[in-house]
Short mmCIF file of C-alpha atoms in Angstrom, two decimals:
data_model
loop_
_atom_site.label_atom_id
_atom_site.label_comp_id
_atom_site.label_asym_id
_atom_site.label_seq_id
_atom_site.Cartn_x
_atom_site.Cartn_y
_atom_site.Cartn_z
CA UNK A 1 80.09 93.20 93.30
CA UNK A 2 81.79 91.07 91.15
CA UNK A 3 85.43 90.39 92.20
CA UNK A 4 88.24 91.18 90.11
CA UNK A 5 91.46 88.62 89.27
CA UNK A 6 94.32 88.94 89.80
CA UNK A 7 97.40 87.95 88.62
CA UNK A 8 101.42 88.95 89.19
CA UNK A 9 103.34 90.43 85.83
CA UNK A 10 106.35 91.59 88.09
CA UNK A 11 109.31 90.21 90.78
CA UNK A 12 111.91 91.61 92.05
CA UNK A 13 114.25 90.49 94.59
CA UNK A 14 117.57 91.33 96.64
CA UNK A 15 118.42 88.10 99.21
CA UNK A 16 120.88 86.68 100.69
CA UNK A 17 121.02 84.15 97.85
CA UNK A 18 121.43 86.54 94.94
CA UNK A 19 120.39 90.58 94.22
CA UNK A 20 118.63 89.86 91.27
CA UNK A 21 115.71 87.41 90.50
CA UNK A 22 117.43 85.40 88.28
CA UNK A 23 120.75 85.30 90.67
CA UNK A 24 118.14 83.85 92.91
CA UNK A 25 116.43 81.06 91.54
CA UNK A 26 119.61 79.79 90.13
CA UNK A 27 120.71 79.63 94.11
CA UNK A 28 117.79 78.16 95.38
CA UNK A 29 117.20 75.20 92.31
CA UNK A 30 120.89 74.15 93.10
CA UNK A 31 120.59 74.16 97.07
CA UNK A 32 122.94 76.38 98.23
CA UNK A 33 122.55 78.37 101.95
CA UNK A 34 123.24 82.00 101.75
CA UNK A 35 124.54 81.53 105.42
CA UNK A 36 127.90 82.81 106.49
CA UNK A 37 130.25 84.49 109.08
CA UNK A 38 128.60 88.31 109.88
CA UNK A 39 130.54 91.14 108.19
CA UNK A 40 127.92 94.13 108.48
CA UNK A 41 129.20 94.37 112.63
CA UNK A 42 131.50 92.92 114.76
CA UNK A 43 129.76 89.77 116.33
CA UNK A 44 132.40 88.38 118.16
CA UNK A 45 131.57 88.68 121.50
CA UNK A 46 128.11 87.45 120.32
CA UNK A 47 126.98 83.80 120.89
CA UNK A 48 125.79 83.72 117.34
CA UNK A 49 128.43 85.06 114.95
CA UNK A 50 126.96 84.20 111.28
CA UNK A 51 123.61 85.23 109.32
CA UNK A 52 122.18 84.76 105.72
CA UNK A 53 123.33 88.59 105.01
CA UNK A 54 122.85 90.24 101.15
CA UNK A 55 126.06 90.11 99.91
CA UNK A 56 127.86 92.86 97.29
CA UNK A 57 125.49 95.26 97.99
CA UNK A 58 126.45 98.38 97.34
CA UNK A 59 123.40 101.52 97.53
CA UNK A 60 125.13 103.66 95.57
CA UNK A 61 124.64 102.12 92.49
CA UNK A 62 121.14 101.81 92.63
CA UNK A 63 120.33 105.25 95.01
CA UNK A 64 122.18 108.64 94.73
CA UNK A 65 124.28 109.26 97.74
CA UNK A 66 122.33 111.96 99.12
CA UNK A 67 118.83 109.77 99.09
CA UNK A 68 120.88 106.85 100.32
CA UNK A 69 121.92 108.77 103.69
CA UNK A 70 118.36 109.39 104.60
CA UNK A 71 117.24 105.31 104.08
CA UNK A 72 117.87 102.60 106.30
CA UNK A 73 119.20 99.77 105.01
CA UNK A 74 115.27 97.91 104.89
CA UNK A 75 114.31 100.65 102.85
CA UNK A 76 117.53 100.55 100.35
CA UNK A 77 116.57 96.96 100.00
CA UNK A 78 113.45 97.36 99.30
CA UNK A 79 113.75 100.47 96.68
CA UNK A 80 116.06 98.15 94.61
CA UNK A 81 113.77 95.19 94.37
CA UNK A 82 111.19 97.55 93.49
CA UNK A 83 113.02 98.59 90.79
CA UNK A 84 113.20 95.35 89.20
CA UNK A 85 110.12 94.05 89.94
CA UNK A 86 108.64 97.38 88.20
CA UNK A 87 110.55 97.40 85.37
CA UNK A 88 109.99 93.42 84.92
CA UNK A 89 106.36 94.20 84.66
CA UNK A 90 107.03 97.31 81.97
CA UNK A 91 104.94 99.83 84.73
CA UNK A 92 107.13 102.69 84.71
CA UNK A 93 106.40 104.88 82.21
CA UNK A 94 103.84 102.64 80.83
CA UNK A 95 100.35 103.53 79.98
CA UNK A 96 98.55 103.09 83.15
CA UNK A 97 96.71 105.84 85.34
CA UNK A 98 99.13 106.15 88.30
CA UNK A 99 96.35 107.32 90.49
CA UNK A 100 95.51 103.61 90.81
CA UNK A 101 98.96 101.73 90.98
CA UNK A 102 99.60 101.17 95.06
CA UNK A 103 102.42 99.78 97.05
CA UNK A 104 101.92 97.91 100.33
CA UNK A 105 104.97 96.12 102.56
CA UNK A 106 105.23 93.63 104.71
CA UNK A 107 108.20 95.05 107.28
CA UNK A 108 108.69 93.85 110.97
CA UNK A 109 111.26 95.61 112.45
CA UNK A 110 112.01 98.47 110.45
CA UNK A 111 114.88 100.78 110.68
CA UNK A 112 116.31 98.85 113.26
CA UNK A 113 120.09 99.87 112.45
CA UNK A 114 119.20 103.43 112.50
CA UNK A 115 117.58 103.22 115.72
CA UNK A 116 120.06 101.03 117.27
CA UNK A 117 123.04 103.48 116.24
CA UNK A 118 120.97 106.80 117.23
CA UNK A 119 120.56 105.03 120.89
CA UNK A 120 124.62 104.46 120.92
CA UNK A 121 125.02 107.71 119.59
CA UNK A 122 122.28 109.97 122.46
CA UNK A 123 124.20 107.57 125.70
CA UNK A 124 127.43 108.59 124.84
CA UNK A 125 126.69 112.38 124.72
CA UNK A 126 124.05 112.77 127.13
CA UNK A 127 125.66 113.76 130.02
CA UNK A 128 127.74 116.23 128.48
CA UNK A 129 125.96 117.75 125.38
CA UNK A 130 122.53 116.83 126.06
CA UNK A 131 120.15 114.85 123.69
CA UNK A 132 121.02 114.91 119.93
CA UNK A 133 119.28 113.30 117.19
CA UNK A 134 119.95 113.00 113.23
CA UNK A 135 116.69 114.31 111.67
CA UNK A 136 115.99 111.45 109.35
CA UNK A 137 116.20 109.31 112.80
CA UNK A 138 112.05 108.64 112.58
CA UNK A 139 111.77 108.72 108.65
CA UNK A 140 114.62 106.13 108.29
CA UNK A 141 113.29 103.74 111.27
CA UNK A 142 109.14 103.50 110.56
CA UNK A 143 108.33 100.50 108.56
CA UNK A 144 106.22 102.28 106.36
CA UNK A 145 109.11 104.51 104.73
CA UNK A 146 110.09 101.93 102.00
CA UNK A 147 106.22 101.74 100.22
CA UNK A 148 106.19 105.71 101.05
CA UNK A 149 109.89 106.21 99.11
CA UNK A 150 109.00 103.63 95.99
CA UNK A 151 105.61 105.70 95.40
CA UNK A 152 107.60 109.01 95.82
CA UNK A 153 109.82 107.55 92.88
CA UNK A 154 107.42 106.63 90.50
CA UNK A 155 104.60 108.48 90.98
CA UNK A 156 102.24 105.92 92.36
CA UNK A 157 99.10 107.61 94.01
CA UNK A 158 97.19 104.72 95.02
CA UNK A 159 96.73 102.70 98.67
CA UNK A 160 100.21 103.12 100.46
CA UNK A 161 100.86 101.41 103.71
CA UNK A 162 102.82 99.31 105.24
CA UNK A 163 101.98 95.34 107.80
CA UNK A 164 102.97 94.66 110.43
CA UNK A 165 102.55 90.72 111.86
CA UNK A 166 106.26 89.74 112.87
CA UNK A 167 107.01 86.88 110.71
CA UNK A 168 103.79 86.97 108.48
CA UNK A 169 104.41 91.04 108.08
CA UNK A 170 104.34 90.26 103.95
CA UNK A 171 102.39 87.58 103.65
CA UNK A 172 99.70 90.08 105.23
CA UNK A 173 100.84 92.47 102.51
CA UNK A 174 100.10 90.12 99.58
CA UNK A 175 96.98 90.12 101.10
CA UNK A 176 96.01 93.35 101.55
CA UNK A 177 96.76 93.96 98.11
CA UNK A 178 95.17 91.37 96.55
CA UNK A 179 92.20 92.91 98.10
CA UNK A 180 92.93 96.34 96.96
CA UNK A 181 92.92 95.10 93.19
CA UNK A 182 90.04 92.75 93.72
CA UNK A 183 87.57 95.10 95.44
CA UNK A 184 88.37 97.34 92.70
CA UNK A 185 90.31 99.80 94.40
CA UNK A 186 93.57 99.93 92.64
CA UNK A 187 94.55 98.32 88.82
CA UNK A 188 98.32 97.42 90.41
CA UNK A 189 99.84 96.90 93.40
CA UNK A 190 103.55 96.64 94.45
CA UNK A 191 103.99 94.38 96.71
CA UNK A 192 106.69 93.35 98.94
CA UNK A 193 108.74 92.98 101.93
CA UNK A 194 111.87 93.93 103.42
CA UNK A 195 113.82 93.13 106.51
CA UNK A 196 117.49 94.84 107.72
CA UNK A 197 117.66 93.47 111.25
CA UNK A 198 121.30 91.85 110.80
CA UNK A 199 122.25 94.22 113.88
CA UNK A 200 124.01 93.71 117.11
CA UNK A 201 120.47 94.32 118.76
CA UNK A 202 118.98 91.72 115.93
CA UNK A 203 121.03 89.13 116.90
CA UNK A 204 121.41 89.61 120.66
CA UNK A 205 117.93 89.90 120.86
CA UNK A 206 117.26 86.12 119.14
CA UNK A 207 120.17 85.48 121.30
CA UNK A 208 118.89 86.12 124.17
CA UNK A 209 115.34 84.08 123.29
CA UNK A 210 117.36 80.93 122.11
CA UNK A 211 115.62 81.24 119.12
CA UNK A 212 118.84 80.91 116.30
CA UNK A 213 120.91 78.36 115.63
CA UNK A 214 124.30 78.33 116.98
CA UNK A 215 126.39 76.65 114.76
CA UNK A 216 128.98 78.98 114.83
CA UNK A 217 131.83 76.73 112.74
CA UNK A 218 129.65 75.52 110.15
CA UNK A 219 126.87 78.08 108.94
CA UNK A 220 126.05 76.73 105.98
CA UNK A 221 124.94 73.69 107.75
CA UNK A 222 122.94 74.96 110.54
CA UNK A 223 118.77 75.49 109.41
CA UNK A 224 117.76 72.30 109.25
CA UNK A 225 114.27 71.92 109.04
CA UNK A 226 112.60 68.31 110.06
CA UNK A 227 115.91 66.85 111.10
CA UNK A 228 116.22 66.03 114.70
CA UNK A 229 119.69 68.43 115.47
CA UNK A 230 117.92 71.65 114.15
CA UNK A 231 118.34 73.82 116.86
CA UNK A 232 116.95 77.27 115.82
CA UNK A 233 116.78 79.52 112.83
CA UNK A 234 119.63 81.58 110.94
CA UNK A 235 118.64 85.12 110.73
CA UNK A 236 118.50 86.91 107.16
CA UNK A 237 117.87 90.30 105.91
CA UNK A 238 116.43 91.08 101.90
CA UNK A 239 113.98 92.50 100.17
CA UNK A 240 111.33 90.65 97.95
CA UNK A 241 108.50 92.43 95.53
CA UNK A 242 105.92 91.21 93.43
CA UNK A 243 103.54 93.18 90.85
CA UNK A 244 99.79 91.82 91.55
CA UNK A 245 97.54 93.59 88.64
CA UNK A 246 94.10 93.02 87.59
CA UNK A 247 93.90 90.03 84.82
CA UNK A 248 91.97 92.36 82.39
CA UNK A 249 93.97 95.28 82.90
CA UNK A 250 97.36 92.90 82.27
CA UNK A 251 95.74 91.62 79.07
CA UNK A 252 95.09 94.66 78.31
CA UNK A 253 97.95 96.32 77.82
CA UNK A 254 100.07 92.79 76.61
CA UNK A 255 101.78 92.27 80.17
CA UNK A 256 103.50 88.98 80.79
CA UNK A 257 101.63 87.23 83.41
CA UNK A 258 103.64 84.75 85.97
CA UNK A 259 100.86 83.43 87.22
CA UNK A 260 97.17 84.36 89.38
CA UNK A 261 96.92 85.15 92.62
CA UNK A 262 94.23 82.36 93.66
CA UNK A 263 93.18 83.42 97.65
CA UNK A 264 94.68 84.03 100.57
CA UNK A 265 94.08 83.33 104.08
CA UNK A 266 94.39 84.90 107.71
CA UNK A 267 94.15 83.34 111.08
CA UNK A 268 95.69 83.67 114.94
CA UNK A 269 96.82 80.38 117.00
CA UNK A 270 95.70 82.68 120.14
CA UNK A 271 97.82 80.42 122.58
CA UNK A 272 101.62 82.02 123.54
CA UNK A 273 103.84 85.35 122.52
CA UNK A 274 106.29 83.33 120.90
CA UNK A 275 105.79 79.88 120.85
CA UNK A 276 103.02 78.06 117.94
CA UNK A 277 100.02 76.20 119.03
CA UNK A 278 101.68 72.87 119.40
CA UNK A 279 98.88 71.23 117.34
CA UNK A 280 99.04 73.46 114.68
CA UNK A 281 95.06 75.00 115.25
CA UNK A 282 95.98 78.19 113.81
CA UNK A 283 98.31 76.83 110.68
CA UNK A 284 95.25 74.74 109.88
CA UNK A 285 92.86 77.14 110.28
CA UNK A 286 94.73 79.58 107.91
CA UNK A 287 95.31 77.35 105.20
CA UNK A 288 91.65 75.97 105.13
CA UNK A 289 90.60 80.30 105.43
CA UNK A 290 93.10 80.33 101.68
CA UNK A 291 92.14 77.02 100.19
CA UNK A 292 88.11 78.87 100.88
CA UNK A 293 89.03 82.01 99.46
CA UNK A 294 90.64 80.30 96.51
CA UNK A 295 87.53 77.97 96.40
CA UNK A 296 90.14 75.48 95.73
CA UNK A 297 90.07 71.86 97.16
CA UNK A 298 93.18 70.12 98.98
CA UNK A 299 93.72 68.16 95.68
CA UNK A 300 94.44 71.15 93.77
CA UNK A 301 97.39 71.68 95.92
CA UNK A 302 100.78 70.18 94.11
CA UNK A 303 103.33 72.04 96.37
CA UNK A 304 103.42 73.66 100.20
CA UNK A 305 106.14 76.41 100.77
CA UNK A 306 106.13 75.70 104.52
CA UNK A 307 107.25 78.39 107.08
CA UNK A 308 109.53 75.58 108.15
CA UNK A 309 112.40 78.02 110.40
CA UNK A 310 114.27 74.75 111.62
CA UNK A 311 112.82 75.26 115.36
CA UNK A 312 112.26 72.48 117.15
CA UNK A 313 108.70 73.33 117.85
CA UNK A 314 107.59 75.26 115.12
CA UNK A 315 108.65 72.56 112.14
CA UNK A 316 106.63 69.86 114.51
CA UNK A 317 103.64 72.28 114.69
CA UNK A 318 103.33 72.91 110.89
CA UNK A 319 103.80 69.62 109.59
CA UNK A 320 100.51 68.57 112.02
CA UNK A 321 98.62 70.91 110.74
CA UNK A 322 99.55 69.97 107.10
CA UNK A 323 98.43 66.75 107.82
CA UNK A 324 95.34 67.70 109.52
CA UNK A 325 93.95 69.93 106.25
CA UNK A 326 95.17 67.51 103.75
CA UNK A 327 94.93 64.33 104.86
CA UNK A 328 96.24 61.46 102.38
CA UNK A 329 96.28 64.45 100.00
CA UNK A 330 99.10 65.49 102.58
CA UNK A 331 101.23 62.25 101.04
CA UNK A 332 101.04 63.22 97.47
CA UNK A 333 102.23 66.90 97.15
CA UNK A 334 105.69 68.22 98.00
CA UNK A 335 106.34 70.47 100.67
CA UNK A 336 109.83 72.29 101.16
CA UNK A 337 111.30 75.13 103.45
CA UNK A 338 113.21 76.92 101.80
CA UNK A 339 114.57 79.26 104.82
CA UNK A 340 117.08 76.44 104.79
CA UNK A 341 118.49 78.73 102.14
CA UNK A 342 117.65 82.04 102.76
CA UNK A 343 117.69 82.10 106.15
CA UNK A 344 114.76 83.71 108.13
CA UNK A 345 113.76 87.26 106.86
CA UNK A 346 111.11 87.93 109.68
CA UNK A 347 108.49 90.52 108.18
CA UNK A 348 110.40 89.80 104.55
CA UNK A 349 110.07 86.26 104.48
CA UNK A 350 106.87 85.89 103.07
CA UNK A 351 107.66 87.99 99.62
CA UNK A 352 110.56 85.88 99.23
CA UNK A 353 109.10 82.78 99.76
CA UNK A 354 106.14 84.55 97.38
CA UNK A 355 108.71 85.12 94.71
CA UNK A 356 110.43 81.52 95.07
CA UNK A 357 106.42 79.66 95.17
CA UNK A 358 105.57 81.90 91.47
CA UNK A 359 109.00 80.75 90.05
CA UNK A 360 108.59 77.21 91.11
CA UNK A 361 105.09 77.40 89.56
CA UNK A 362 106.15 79.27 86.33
CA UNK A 363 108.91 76.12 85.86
CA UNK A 364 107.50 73.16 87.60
CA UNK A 365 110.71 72.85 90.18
CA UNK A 366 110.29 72.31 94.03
CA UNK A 367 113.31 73.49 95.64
CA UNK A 368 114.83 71.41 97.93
CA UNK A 369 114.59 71.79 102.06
CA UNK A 370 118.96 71.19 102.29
CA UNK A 371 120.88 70.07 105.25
CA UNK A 372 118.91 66.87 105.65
CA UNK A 373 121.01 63.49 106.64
CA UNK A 374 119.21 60.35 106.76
CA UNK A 375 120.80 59.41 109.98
CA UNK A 376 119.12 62.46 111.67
CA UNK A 377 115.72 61.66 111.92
CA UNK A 378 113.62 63.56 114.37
CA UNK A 379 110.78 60.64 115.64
CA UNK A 380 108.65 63.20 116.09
CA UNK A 381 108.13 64.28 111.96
CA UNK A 382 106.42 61.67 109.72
CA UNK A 383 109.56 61.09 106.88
CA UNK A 384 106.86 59.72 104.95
CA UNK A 385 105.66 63.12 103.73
CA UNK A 386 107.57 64.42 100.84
CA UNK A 387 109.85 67.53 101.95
CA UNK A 388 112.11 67.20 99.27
CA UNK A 389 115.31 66.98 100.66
CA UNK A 390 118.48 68.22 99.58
CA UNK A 391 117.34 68.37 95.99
CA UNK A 392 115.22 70.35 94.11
CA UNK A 393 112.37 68.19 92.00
CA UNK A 394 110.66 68.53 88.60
CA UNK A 395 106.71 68.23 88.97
CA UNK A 396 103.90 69.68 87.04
CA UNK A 397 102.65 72.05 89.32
CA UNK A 398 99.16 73.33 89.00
CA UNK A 399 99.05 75.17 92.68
CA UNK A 400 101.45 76.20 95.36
CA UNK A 401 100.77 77.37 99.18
CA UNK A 402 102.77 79.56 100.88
CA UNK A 403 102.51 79.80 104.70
CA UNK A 404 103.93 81.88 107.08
CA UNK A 405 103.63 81.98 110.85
CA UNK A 406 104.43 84.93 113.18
CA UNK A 407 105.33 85.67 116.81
CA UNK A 408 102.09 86.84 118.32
CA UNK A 409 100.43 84.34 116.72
CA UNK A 410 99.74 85.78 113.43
CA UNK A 411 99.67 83.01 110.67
CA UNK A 412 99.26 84.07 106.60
CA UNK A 413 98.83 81.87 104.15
CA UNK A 414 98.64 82.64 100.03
CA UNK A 415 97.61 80.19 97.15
CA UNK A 416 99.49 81.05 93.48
CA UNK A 417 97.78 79.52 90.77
CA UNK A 418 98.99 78.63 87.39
CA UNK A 419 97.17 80.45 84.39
#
């Protein structure tokens, strides 16, 4: 069977750096951090009292109250990027056979508000009343509510489902979908991902790991990736969605076309719950499974979105196994992390940084990897490599990888290609 192409004609994206795509990319080509003190609970009896949150988000200008009440917050997100990655692509409505337009999401911790508030709610009256549950408790806390609600919307019959790989959760997604379209299964796919987990629980539980950052009095400041002070990552919440559709089908019927979807890779580092492989065996191996898939050669690679969290072991881990796949090739492209933005989106992390890899394609631009000072080198990163720091670069970019690394061990890596 002869595999299908496949491109993206749609994005769509609400983040802590802007709710629209445009809002966006303007943020992240400039540098700024979307981090700041927490305002969606009261964190201050928490260790860590800031987050990359969405900001001016309001539902009910996008959902009607009713609808809104049964959603979690993940899946509000997500049916508002949707929206605008659907109508960027000219979908809805359009002349195409819904029975074969999917939507597939990348979500790690779902309705984790919901579930955290119905748990506050049941301990309180317990003793007294008994147990007593809101009925949209399960529909607004499974992951796979937000693809289930945006097909419900428009109509789209095709593969519905939702990932699940921690940190790689949409990276997986892309994935799966890219499959979909190229096994000739579905025409389009909406894909996406979509994280909410700016809770008391969210925090307290990263707390509690020492895995964020606790620069409390300067939040802008604190992801760092690749200098020596980073001391964890800055938690963020969003949505991200791309439109993947079959090249012929998006000739077809005159869609613009971002750029293709070139392979896409999947590995495990098999060596700790939480921590990476601290030679990078499973990053490498995932990034030579895309650069295979993509039948593309290291050369071809102008530009690496790394995972890059600003964790002391993590950044370390990546950068070997960038160095291990390319080589001297390694010395020659750019490479950012761009969390030092956004912020970590767990399960949504890899849309966004999907999104952000097609835009800096589309207009030859690496964003920049911010909060870097020359006088805090880490000895263990090789400053030799090009992370471009602090500000974004012009480049002709031909190819861009995307990785993204997940507790468990799961590691996803995607290759956009220009067309």
């Amino acid at each position: 069977m002869e595999l299908k192409r496949v491109v993206v004609t749609g994005l769509g994206a609400v983040t802590p750096l802007g709710n629209t795509v445009p809002d966006l990319w303007d943020s992240v080509v400039n540098g700024r951090s979307g981090a700041s003190p927490i305002t969606l609970f009261d964190a201050s009896k928490l260790k860590v009292q800031f987050a990359c949150e969405v900001k001016n988000f309001d539902p009910l200008q996008f959902i009607d109250r009713k609808e809104a009440r049964k959603m979690d917050r993940f899946a509000q997100l997500s049916m508002v990027a949707a929206d605008e990655a659907i109508a960027d692509a000219a979908i809805d409505g359009g002349k195409v056979d819904l029975d074969r337009v999917g939507v597939v999401f990348g979500v790690g911790t779902g309705g984790l508000k919901s579930f955290e508030e119905e748990v506050i709610d049941y301990a309180a009256i317990r003793d007294t009343i008994g147990p007593r549950f809101n009925p949209f408790l399960i529909p607004k806390f499974v992951p796979d509510m937000a693809p289930g609600l945006i097909s419900i919307k428009y109509g789209f019959r095709g593969p519905n489902f939702a990932t699940a790989a921690a940190c790689a959760s949409s990276n997986h997604a892309i994935a799966e979908a890219f499959n979909q379209i190229r096994l000739h299964k579905a025409d389009i796919m909406v894909v996406g991902g979509a994280e909410a987990a700016v809770t008391a629980c969210g925090i307290g539980g990263f707390c509690a790991m020492h895995a964020l950052s606790t620069r409390n009095d300067t939040p802008e400041t604190a992801s760092r990736p690749y200098s020596k002070s980073r001391d964890g990552f800055v938690l963020g919440e969003g949505s991200s969605v791309l439109v993947l559709e079959e090249y012929e089908h998006a000739v077809a019927r005159g869609a613009k076309i971002y750029a293709e979807v070139a392979g896409c890779g999947l590995s495990a580092d098999a060596f700790h719950m939480t921590a990476p492989d601290p030679e990078g065996r499973g990053a490498a191996l995932v990034m030579r499974h895309a650069l295979a898939d993509a039948e593309m050669q290291v050369e071809d690679i102008d530009y690496i979105n790394l995972h890059g969290t600003s964790t002391q072991l993590g950044d370390v881990a990546e950068m070997r196994a960038v160095k291990e796949v390319f080589g001297e090739w390694a010395y020659k492209m750019n490479l950012s992390a761009t969390k030092s933005m956004t912020g970590h989106l767990l399960g949504g992390a890899g849309a966004l940084e999907a999104v952000i890899s097609v835009l800096a394609l589309k207009n030859d631009i690496v964003p920049p990897t911010i909060n870097f000072a020359e006088d805090d080198q880490d000895p263990e990163v090789d400053y030799n490599l090009n992370f471009t720091f602090n500000t974004a670069q012009k480049r002709p970019l031909r190819a861009v990888l995307s990785n993204t690394f997940g507790f468990g061990g799961h590691n996803a890596a995607v290759i956009f290609r220009k067309i």
